[in-house]
CSV table of C-alpha atoms and ligand atoms in Angstrom, one decimal:
chain,number,residue,atom,x,y,z
A,1,MET,CA,16.2,-34.4,8.9
A,2,THR,CA,18.4,-36.9,10.7
A,3,GLU,CA,22.0,-38.5,10.0
A,4,ARG,CA,20.0,-41.6,9.0
A,5,ASP,CA,18.3,-39.7,6.2
A,6,TRP,CA,21.6,-38.4,5.0
A,7,ASP,CA,23.1,-42.0,5.2
A,8,ASP,CA,20.3,-43.3,3.1
A,9,ALA,CA,20.4,-40.7,0.5
A,10,VAL,CA,24.2,-41.2,0.2
A,11,ARG,CA,23.8,-45.1,0.1
A,12,LEU,CA,20.9,-44.7,-2.7
A,13,LEU,CA,23.3,-42.4,-4.9
A,14,ASP,CA,26.4,-44.3,-4.1
A,15,HIS,CA,25.1,-47.4,-5.6
A,16,ALA,CA,22.8,-46.2,-8.5
A,17,ASP,CA,24.1,-46.7,-12.3
A,18,GLU,CA,21.0,-44.8,-13.6
A,19,VAL,CA,19.4,-41.8,-11.8
A,20,ALA,CA,16.4,-39.9,-13.2
A,21,LEU,CA,15.9,-36.4,-12.0
A,22,LEU,CA,12.9,-34.1,-11.5
A,23,CYS,CA,12.0,-30.6,-10.6
A,24,HIS,CA,8.9,-28.6,-10.0
A,25,VAL,CA,7.1,-27.1,-13.0
A,26,GLY,CA,7.7,-23.6,-14.1
A,27,PRO,CA,11.1,-24.1,-12.5
A,28,ASP,CA,13.1,-21.2,-11.0
A,29,GLY,CA,16.9,-20.9,-10.5
A,30,ASP,CA,16.8,-23.0,-7.4
A,31,ALA,CA,14.8,-25.9,-9.2
A,32,LEU,CA,17.1,-26.0,-12.1
A,33,GLY,CA,20.3,-25.3,-10.6
A,34,SER,CA,20.2,-27.7,-7.8
A,35,MET,CA,18.9,-30.6,-10.2
A,36,LEU,CA,21.6,-29.9,-13.0
A,37,GLY,CA,24.3,-29.5,-10.2
A,38,LEU,CA,23.6,-32.9,-8.9
A,39,GLY,CA,23.1,-34.3,-12.4
A,40,ALA,CA,26.4,-33.0,-13.6
A,41,ALA,CA,28.3,-34.5,-10.4
A,42,LEU,CA,26.6,-37.7,-10.8
A,43,ARG,CA,27.3,-38.0,-14.5
A,44,GLY,CA,31.0,-37.1,-13.5
A,45,LYS,CA,31.4,-40.4,-11.7
A,46,GLY,CA,29.9,-42.4,-14.5
A,47,VAL,CA,26.1,-42.5,-13.6
A,48,THR,CA,23.6,-42.4,-16.4
A,49,VAL,CA,21.5,-39.2,-15.7
A,50,VAL,CA,18.4,-37.9,-17.3
A,51,ALA,CA,16.6,-35.0,-16.1
A,52,SER,CA,13.3,-33.1,-16.9
A,53,PHE,CA,10.3,-31.4,-15.6
A,54,GLY,CA,6.5,-31.8,-16.1
A,55,ASP,CA,5.6,-28.7,-18.2
A,56,GLU,CA,3.5,-29.1,-21.3
A,57,ARG,CA,6.2,-27.4,-23.1
A,58,MET,CA,9.4,-28.1,-21.5
A,59,SER,CA,11.7,-25.2,-22.0
A,60,VAL,CA,14.5,-23.5,-19.8
A,61,PRO,CA,13.6,-19.8,-19.1
A,62,SER,CA,16.0,-17.7,-21.1
A,63,SER,CA,17.5,-16.0,-17.9
A,64,TYR,CA,18.8,-19.5,-17.3
A,65,ALA,CA,20.1,-20.1,-20.6
A,66,TYR,CA,23.9,-20.2,-19.7
A,67,LEU,CA,23.1,-23.0,-17.3
A,68,PRO,CA,25.8,-26.0,-18.0
A,69,ALA,CA,24.7,-29.5,-18.2
A,70,GLN,CA,21.4,-28.8,-19.9
A,71,ASP,CA,22.3,-31.8,-22.3
A,72,LEU,CA,20.9,-34.0,-19.5
A,73,LEU,CA,17.4,-32.6,-20.1
A,74,VAL,CA,14.9,-35.0,-21.9
A,75,LYS,CA,11.4,-34.0,-23.0
A,76,PRO,CA,8.7,-35.2,-20.6
A,77,GLU,CA,7.6,-37.9,-23.1
A,78,ASP,CA,11.0,-39.2,-23.3
A,79,PHE,CA,11.5,-39.3,-19.4
A,80,PRO,CA,11.8,-43.2,-18.1
A,81,ALA,CA,8.5,-44.6,-17.4
A,82,ALA,CA,9.6,-46.6,-14.3
A,83,PRO,CA,13.0,-45.2,-13.2
A,84,ALA,CA,14.7,-47.4,-10.4
A,85,LEU,CA,15.7,-44.3,-8.6
A,86,LEU,CA,14.0,-40.9,-8.9
A,87,VAL,CA,15.2,-37.7,-7.4
A,88,THR,CA,13.1,-34.7,-7.0
A,89,PHE,CA,14.3,-31.3,-6.3
A,90,ASP,CA,13.0,-28.1,-4.9
A,91,THR,CA,9.5,-29.6,-5.0
A,92,GLY,CA,7.3,-29.4,-1.9
A,93,SER,CA,4.4,-31.6,-3.2
A,94,ALA,CA,3.6,-34.3,-5.8
A,95,ASP,CA,1.4,-32.0,-7.8
A,96,ARG,CA,4.1,-29.9,-8.4
A,97,LEU,CA,5.7,-32.3,-10.7
A,98,GLY,CA,3.0,-31.6,-13.1
A,99,SER,CA,2.6,-34.2,-15.9
A,100,LEU,CA,5.5,-36.3,-14.6
A,101,ALA,CA,3.8,-36.7,-11.0
A,102,ASP,CA,2.9,-40.3,-12.2
A,103,ARG,CA,6.5,-41.3,-11.9
A,104,LEU,CA,6.3,-41.2,-8.0
A,105,GLU,CA,4.0,-44.4,-8.3
A,106,THR,CA,6.1,-46.2,-10.8
A,107,ALA,CA,9.5,-45.4,-9.6
A,108,GLY,CA,11.4,-48.0,-7.5
A,109,THR,CA,12.7,-45.5,-5.0
A,110,THR,CA,12.2,-41.9,-4.6
A,111,LEU,CA,14.7,-39.4,-3.0
A,112,VAL,CA,13.1,-35.9,-2.2
A,113,LEU,CA,15.8,-33.1,-1.9
A,114,ASP,CA,14.1,-29.8,-0.6
A,115,HIS,CA,13.9,-26.9,1.7
A,116,HIS,CA,10.2,-26.1,1.7
A,117,ALA,CA,8.6,-26.1,5.2
A,118,SER,CA,5.5,-27.1,3.6
A,119,ASN,CA,7.1,-30.2,1.9
A,120,THR,CA,4.6,-33.3,2.3
A,121,ARG,CA,7.5,-35.8,2.4
A,122,TYR,CA,6.0,-37.8,-0.4
A,123,GLY,CA,9.5,-39.5,-0.9
A,124,THR,CA,11.0,-42.9,0.1
A,125,VAL,CA,13.9,-40.8,1.7
A,126,ASN,CA,13.3,-37.2,2.3
A,127,LEU,CA,16.3,-34.6,2.8
A,128,VAL,CA,14.0,-31.8,3.5
A,129,GLU,CA,15.8,-28.9,5.3
A,130,PRO,CA,13.5,-25.8,6.1
A,131,ALA,CA,16.3,-23.8,7.3
A,132,ALA,CA,18.3,-24.3,4.2
A,133,ALA,CA,18.5,-21.1,2.1
A,134,ALA,CA,18.1,-23.1,-1.0
A,135,THR,CA,17.7,-26.7,-2.2
A,136,ALA,CA,21.1,-26.3,-3.7
A,137,VAL,CA,22.6,-26.1,-0.1
A,138,VAL,CA,21.2,-29.4,0.5
A,139,VAL,CA,22.8,-30.7,-2.6
A,140,ALA,CA,26.0,-29.2,-2.0
A,141,GLU,CA,26.0,-31.1,1.5
A,142,LEU,CA,25.1,-34.3,-0.4
A,143,LEU,CA,27.9,-33.8,-2.7
A,144,ASP,CA,30.4,-33.4,0.2
A,145,ARG,CA,29.0,-36.5,1.9
A,146,LEU,CA,29.4,-38.4,-1.3
A,147,GLY,CA,32.9,-37.2,-1.6
A,148,LEU,CA,32.5,-35.6,-4.9
A,149,PRO,CA,34.4,-32.7,-5.8
A,150,LEU,CA,33.0,-29.3,-7.0
A,151,THR,CA,33.9,-28.5,-10.6
A,152,ALA,CA,32.6,-25.2,-12.4
A,153,GLU,CA,30.3,-27.5,-14.1
A,154,ILE,CA,28.6,-28.3,-10.9
A,155,ALA,CA,29.4,-24.9,-9.1
A,156,ALA,CA,27.5,-22.7,-11.9
A,157,PRO,CA,24.0,-24.4,-11.3
A,158,LEU,CA,24.5,-24.6,-7.6
A,159,TYR,CA,25.4,-20.9,-7.3
A,160,THR,CA,22.2,-20.1,-9.4
A,161,GLY,CA,20.0,-21.8,-6.9
A,162,LEU,CA,21.9,-20.1,-4.0
A,163,VAL,CA,21.8,-16.6,-5.5
A,164,THR,CA,18.1,-17.0,-6.7
A,165,ASP,CA,16.6,-18.2,-3.5
A,166,THR,CA,18.5,-15.7,-1.4
A,167,GLY,CA,17.6,-12.9,-3.5
A,168,SER,CA,21.3,-12.1,-4.0
A,169,PHE,CA,22.2,-13.0,-0.4
A,170,LYS,CA,19.4,-10.5,0.8
A,171,TYR,CA,16.9,-12.5,2.7
A,172,ALA,CA,17.2,-13.8,6.3
A,173,ALA,CA,18.3,-17.4,5.5
A,174,THR,CA,21.6,-16.1,4.4
A,175,THR,CA,23.8,-17.4,7.1
A,176,PRO,CA,27.6,-17.2,7.4
A,177,ALA,CA,27.5,-20.7,5.9
A,178,VAL,CA,25.8,-19.6,2.9
A,179,HIS,CA,28.6,-17.1,2.2
A,180,GLU,CA,31.3,-19.9,2.7
A,181,LEU,CA,29.5,-22.2,0.1
A,182,ALA,CA,29.3,-19.2,-2.1
A,183,ALA,CA,32.9,-18.8,-1.7
A,184,ARG,CA,33.7,-22.4,-2.4
A,185,LEU,CA,31.7,-22.1,-5.5
A,186,LEU,CA,33.2,-19.0,-6.7
A,187,ALA,CA,36.6,-20.7,-6.2
A,188,THR,CA,36.0,-23.0,-9.1
A,189,GLY,CA,36.2,-20.0,-11.4
A,190,ILE,CA,32.4,-19.4,-12.4
A,191,ARG,CA,31.5,-16.0,-13.8
A,192,HIS,CA,29.2,-15.0,-11.1
A,193,ASP,CA,28.9,-11.6,-12.5
A,194,LEU,CA,27.6,-13.0,-15.9
A,195,ILE,CA,25.1,-15.3,-13.7
A,196,SER,CA,23.7,-12.5,-11.8
A,197,ARG,CA,23.5,-10.2,-14.9
A,198,SER,CA,21.5,-13.1,-16.7
A,199,ILE,CA,19.3,-13.8,-13.9
A,200,TRP,CA,18.4,-10.0,-12.5
A,201,ASP,CA,19.7,-7.5,-14.9
A,202,THR,CA,18.6,-8.7,-18.5
A,203,ALA,CA,15.1,-8.3,-19.8
A,204,SER,CA,13.6,-7.3,-23.2
A,205,LEU,CA,12.2,-3.9,-23.6
A,206,SER,CA,8.8,-5.8,-24.0
A,207,TYR,CA,9.0,-7.0,-20.4
A,208,VAL,CA,10.0,-3.4,-19.2
A,209,ARG,CA,6.9,-2.3,-20.9
A,210,LEU,CA,4.6,-4.8,-19.6
A,211,LEU,CA,6.4,-4.2,-16.2
A,212,GLY,CA,5.0,-0.6,-16.4
A,213,GLU,CA,1.6,-1.5,-17.3
A,214,VAL,CA,1.0,-4.1,-14.6
A,215,CYS,CA,2.5,-2.0,-11.9
A,216,ALA,CA,0.6,1.0,-13.1
A,217,ARG,CA,-2.6,-0.9,-12.3
A,218,ALA,CA,-1.5,-2.1,-9.0
A,219,GLN,CA,-4.4,-1.9,-6.3
A,220,LEU,CA,-3.9,-1.3,-2.5
A,221,ASP,CA,-6.5,-2.7,-0.1
A,222,PRO,CA,-5.2,-1.0,3.2
A,223,ALA,CA,-7.8,-3.1,5.3
A,224,ALA,CA,-6.6,-6.5,4.1
A,225,ALA,CA,-4.7,-8.9,6.5
A,226,ARG,CA,-6.4,-7.1,9.4
A,227,GLY,CA,-5.2,-3.7,8.6
A,228,LEU,CA,-1.8,-4.5,7.6
A,229,GLY,CA,-2.6,-4.0,3.9
A,230,LEU,CA,-2.4,-5.9,0.6
A,231,VAL,CA,-1.1,-4.7,-2.9
A,232,TRP,CA,-1.9,-6.7,-5.9
A,233,THR,CA,-1.7,-6.7,-9.6
A,234,SER,CA,-2.4,-9.1,-12.5
A,235,VAL,CA,-0.8,-10.4,-15.5
A,236,ARG,CA,-3.5,-11.6,-17.9
A,237,ALA,CA,-2.9,-14.0,-20.8
A,238,GLU,CA,-3.6,-11.2,-23.2
A,239,ASP,CA,-0.8,-8.9,-21.7
A,240,LEU,CA,1.7,-11.8,-22.3
A,241,SER,CA,0.5,-12.2,-25.9
A,242,ARG,CA,0.6,-8.5,-26.8
A,243,HIS,CA,4.0,-8.3,-25.7
A,244,GLY,CA,5.2,-11.6,-27.0
A,245,LEU,CA,6.2,-12.9,-23.4
A,246,ALA,CA,5.9,-16.2,-21.6
A,247,LEU,CA,4.7,-16.8,-18.3
A,248,SER,CA,8.2,-17.7,-17.3
A,249,ASP,CA,9.3,-14.2,-18.3
A,250,VAL,CA,7.2,-12.4,-15.7
A,251,GLU,CA,8.5,-14.2,-12.5
A,252,GLY,CA,10.1,-10.9,-11.4
A,253,VAL,CA,6.8,-8.7,-11.2
A,254,ILE,CA,6.4,-10.0,-7.6
A,255,ASP,CA,9.8,-8.5,-6.6
A,256,VAL,CA,8.8,-4.9,-7.8
A,257,VAL,CA,5.2,-4.9,-6.5
A,258,ARG,CA,6.3,-6.3,-3.0
A,259,THR,CA,8.5,-3.1,-2.5
A,260,ALA,CA,5.1,-1.1,-1.8
A,261,VAL,CA,6.0,0.0,1.7
A,262,GLU,CA,2.1,0.6,2.5
A,263,ALA,CA,1.2,-3.2,2.4
A,264,GLU,CA,2.3,-6.2,4.4
A,265,VAL,CA,1.3,-8.6,1.5
A,266,ALA,CA,2.0,-8.5,-2.1
A,267,VAL,CA,0.2,-10.6,-4.7
A,268,VAL,CA,0.6,-11.1,-8.3
A,269,LEU,CA,-2.2,-13.2,-10.2
A,270,LYS,CA,-0.6,-14.5,-13.5
A,271,GLU,CA,-2.9,-16.3,-16.1
A,272,ASP,CA,-1.3,-19.2,-17.8
A,273,PRO,CA,-1.9,-19.1,-21.1
A,274,SER,CA,-1.8,-22.8,-21.6
A,275,THR,CA,-4.5,-23.6,-19.0
A,276,GLY,CA,-6.3,-20.6,-18.3
A,277,LEU,CA,-5.6,-21.0,-14.6
A,278,LEU,CA,-4.3,-18.2,-12.5
A,279,ARG,CA,-0.7,-18.6,-10.7
A,280,VAL,CA,-0.8,-16.9,-7.6
A,281,SER,CA,2.5,-15.5,-6.4
A,282,THR,CA,2.4,-14.2,-2.6
A,283,ARG,CA,5.0,-12.4,-0.6
A,284,SER,CA,4.9,-10.9,3.0
A,285,LYS,CA,7.5,-8.6,4.8
A,286,GLY,CA,7.5,-10.9,7.9
A,287,ALA,CA,4.1,-10.3,9.8
A,288,VAL,CA,2.1,-12.8,7.9
A,289,ASP,CA,2.8,-16.4,7.3
A,290,VAL,CA,1.8,-16.5,3.6
A,291,GLY,CA,3.0,-20.0,3.3
A,292,ALA,CA,0.4,-21.3,5.7
A,293,VAL,CA,-2.2,-19.1,3.7
A,294,CYS,CA,-1.1,-20.8,0.4
A,295,VAL,CA,-1.2,-24.2,2.0
A,296,GLY,CA,-4.6,-23.6,3.0
A,297,LEU,CA,-5.4,-22.7,-0.6
A,298,GLY,CA,-4.0,-25.9,-2.2
A,299,GLY,CA,-0.4,-24.7,-2.5
A,300,GLY,CA,2.7,-24.3,-0.6
A,301,GLY,CA,6.2,-22.5,-0.4
A,302,HIS,CA,8.0,-20.6,2.4
A,303,ARG,CA,6.7,-18.5,5.2
A,304,PHE,CA,7.3,-15.2,3.4
A,305,ALA,CA,7.2,-16.3,-0.3
A,306,ALA,CA,4.5,-18.8,-1.5
A,307,GLY,CA,2.2,-19.7,-4.2
A,308,TYR,CA,-0.8,-21.7,-5.5
A,309,THR,CA,-3.0,-22.3,-8.5
A,310,SER,CA,-6.6,-20.9,-8.7
A,311,SER,CA,-9.1,-22.2,-11.1
A,312,GLU,CA,-11.3,-19.1,-10.3
A,313,ASP,CA,-11.4,-15.8,-12.1
A,314,VAL,CA,-9.4,-12.9,-10.9
A,315,ASP,CA,-12.4,-11.7,-8.6
A,316,ALA,CA,-13.2,-14.9,-6.9
A,317,THR,CA,-9.5,-15.5,-6.1
A,318,LEU,CA,-8.9,-12.3,-4.6
A,319,ALA,CA,-12.0,-12.7,-2.5
A,320,ARG,CA,-10.9,-16.1,-1.3
A,321,LEU,CA,-7.2,-15.1,-0.6
A,322,THR,CA,-8.5,-11.7,1.2
A,323,SER,CA,-10.6,-13.9,3.6
A,324,ALA,CA,-7.9,-16.3,4.1
A,325,LEU,CA,-5.5,-13.3,4.7
A,326,GLN,CA,-8.0,-11.9,7.4
A,327,ALA,CA,-8.0,-15.2,9.3
A,328,ALA,CA,-4.1,-15.4,9.1
A,329,PRO,CA,-2.6,-14.7,12.6
A,330,HIS,CA,0.2,-11.9,12.8
A,331,LEU,CA,3.3,-13.0,13.5
A,332,ALA,CA,5.5,-11.3,16.4
A,333,ALA,CA,8.3,-9.1,14.8
B,401,5GP,P1,6.6,-18.0,-6.8
B,401,5GP,O1,5.5,-17.0,-6.3
B,401,5GP,O2,7.9,-17.4,-7.0
B,401,5GP,O3,6.1,-18.7,-7.9
B,401,5GP,O4,6.9,-19.1,-5.7
B,401,5GP,C1,7.2,-18.8,-4.4
B,401,5GP,C2,7.5,-20.1,-3.5
B,401,5GP,O5,6.3,-20.8,-3.2
B,401,5GP,C3,8.6,-20.9,-4.3
B,401,5GP,O6,9.5,-21.5,-3.3
B,401,5GP,C4,7.7,-22.0,-5.0
B,401,5GP,O7,8.4,-23.2,-5.0
B,401,5GP,C5,6.5,-22.1,-4.0
B,401,5GP,N1,5.3,-22.4,-4.7
B,401,5GP,C6,4.7,-21.6,-5.8
B,401,5GP,N2,3.6,-22.2,-6.0
B,401,5GP,C7,3.4,-23.5,-5.5
B,401,5GP,C8,2.4,-24.2,-5.5
B,401,5GP,O8,1.4,-24.1,-6.2
B,401,5GP,N3,2.6,-25.4,-4.6
B,401,5GP,C9,3.5,-25.4,-3.6
B,401,5GP,N4,3.7,-26.5,-3.0
B,401,5GP,N5,4.5,-24.4,-3.7
B,401,5GP,C10,4.3,-23.4,-4.5
B,402,MN,MN1,11.5,-23.2,-6.5
């Protein structure tokens, strides 16, 4: 990412009267937060803004219900057919835009804001910073360069992106600059305690019960990843329906499974009730580049947190993944 890329992005947004925003399907806190944060800031300077994501049923997960500026969201069918300026957030590849991926062909200009190392640079202008802890960090820098002030309405979504993608400031990408940005965001008066409680510390009893079930049947394959070990479990559509839960409710299962010290790699296979396809979440502790493994299987992500979609059944998906892990080199500590 060069100064030229920043200048191009600033020029695009400075001159736009209308902007259409998209984040990836099954959005997490960074996808929604970076999108709504920039959306609120642009609206504040008089730009007409719409935002969406290409899920069959576009709904914001309940853990992000507090996010401001959700009135910018329109249903996929109401999203402009040929936006003059399209901006995408936290979306490493075109397919992750789901049913709205076709707008990449009809948009006049596309600006890509992201931090995935696997980003395929599908935009006209690509602001992709793999070292950034979150796409929200890229957006915050862009707002500074646009000379737009941080308000609480902008800060709450950006803080959401920052806290989500750093795992509450725990992961390695949490630099001094990340804490300095967090301080600026908190200084706007946002209720970070309520944000964190909603994201991390609020769940239904149904979820707690489902978590117990799927964790109880987790399997360990100590020989996988050339002896570093794999722990995995699955969440079937039947589990979701029995507990009255949606796919977006079980995003956090991987965070419990990955704590198993016996395995370098953790995997959760989640059956999407609307498509029957398996969403595969992978995590590693630092010795295996699961991002590269997932790119090889048609997905993407970060080195130690990545995913893909499989159209095979659980057994075939695991077999293919296990053989890809066997071929993956071990990284130096
Ligand atoms: P999660 O396991 O939480 O769904 O995703 C982990 C990371 O991998 C996130 O940064 C997410 O954006 C990325 N990721 C997950 N699935 C896919 C996929 O199918 N394609 C790409 N390009 N990235 C993915
Ligand atoms: Mn994301």
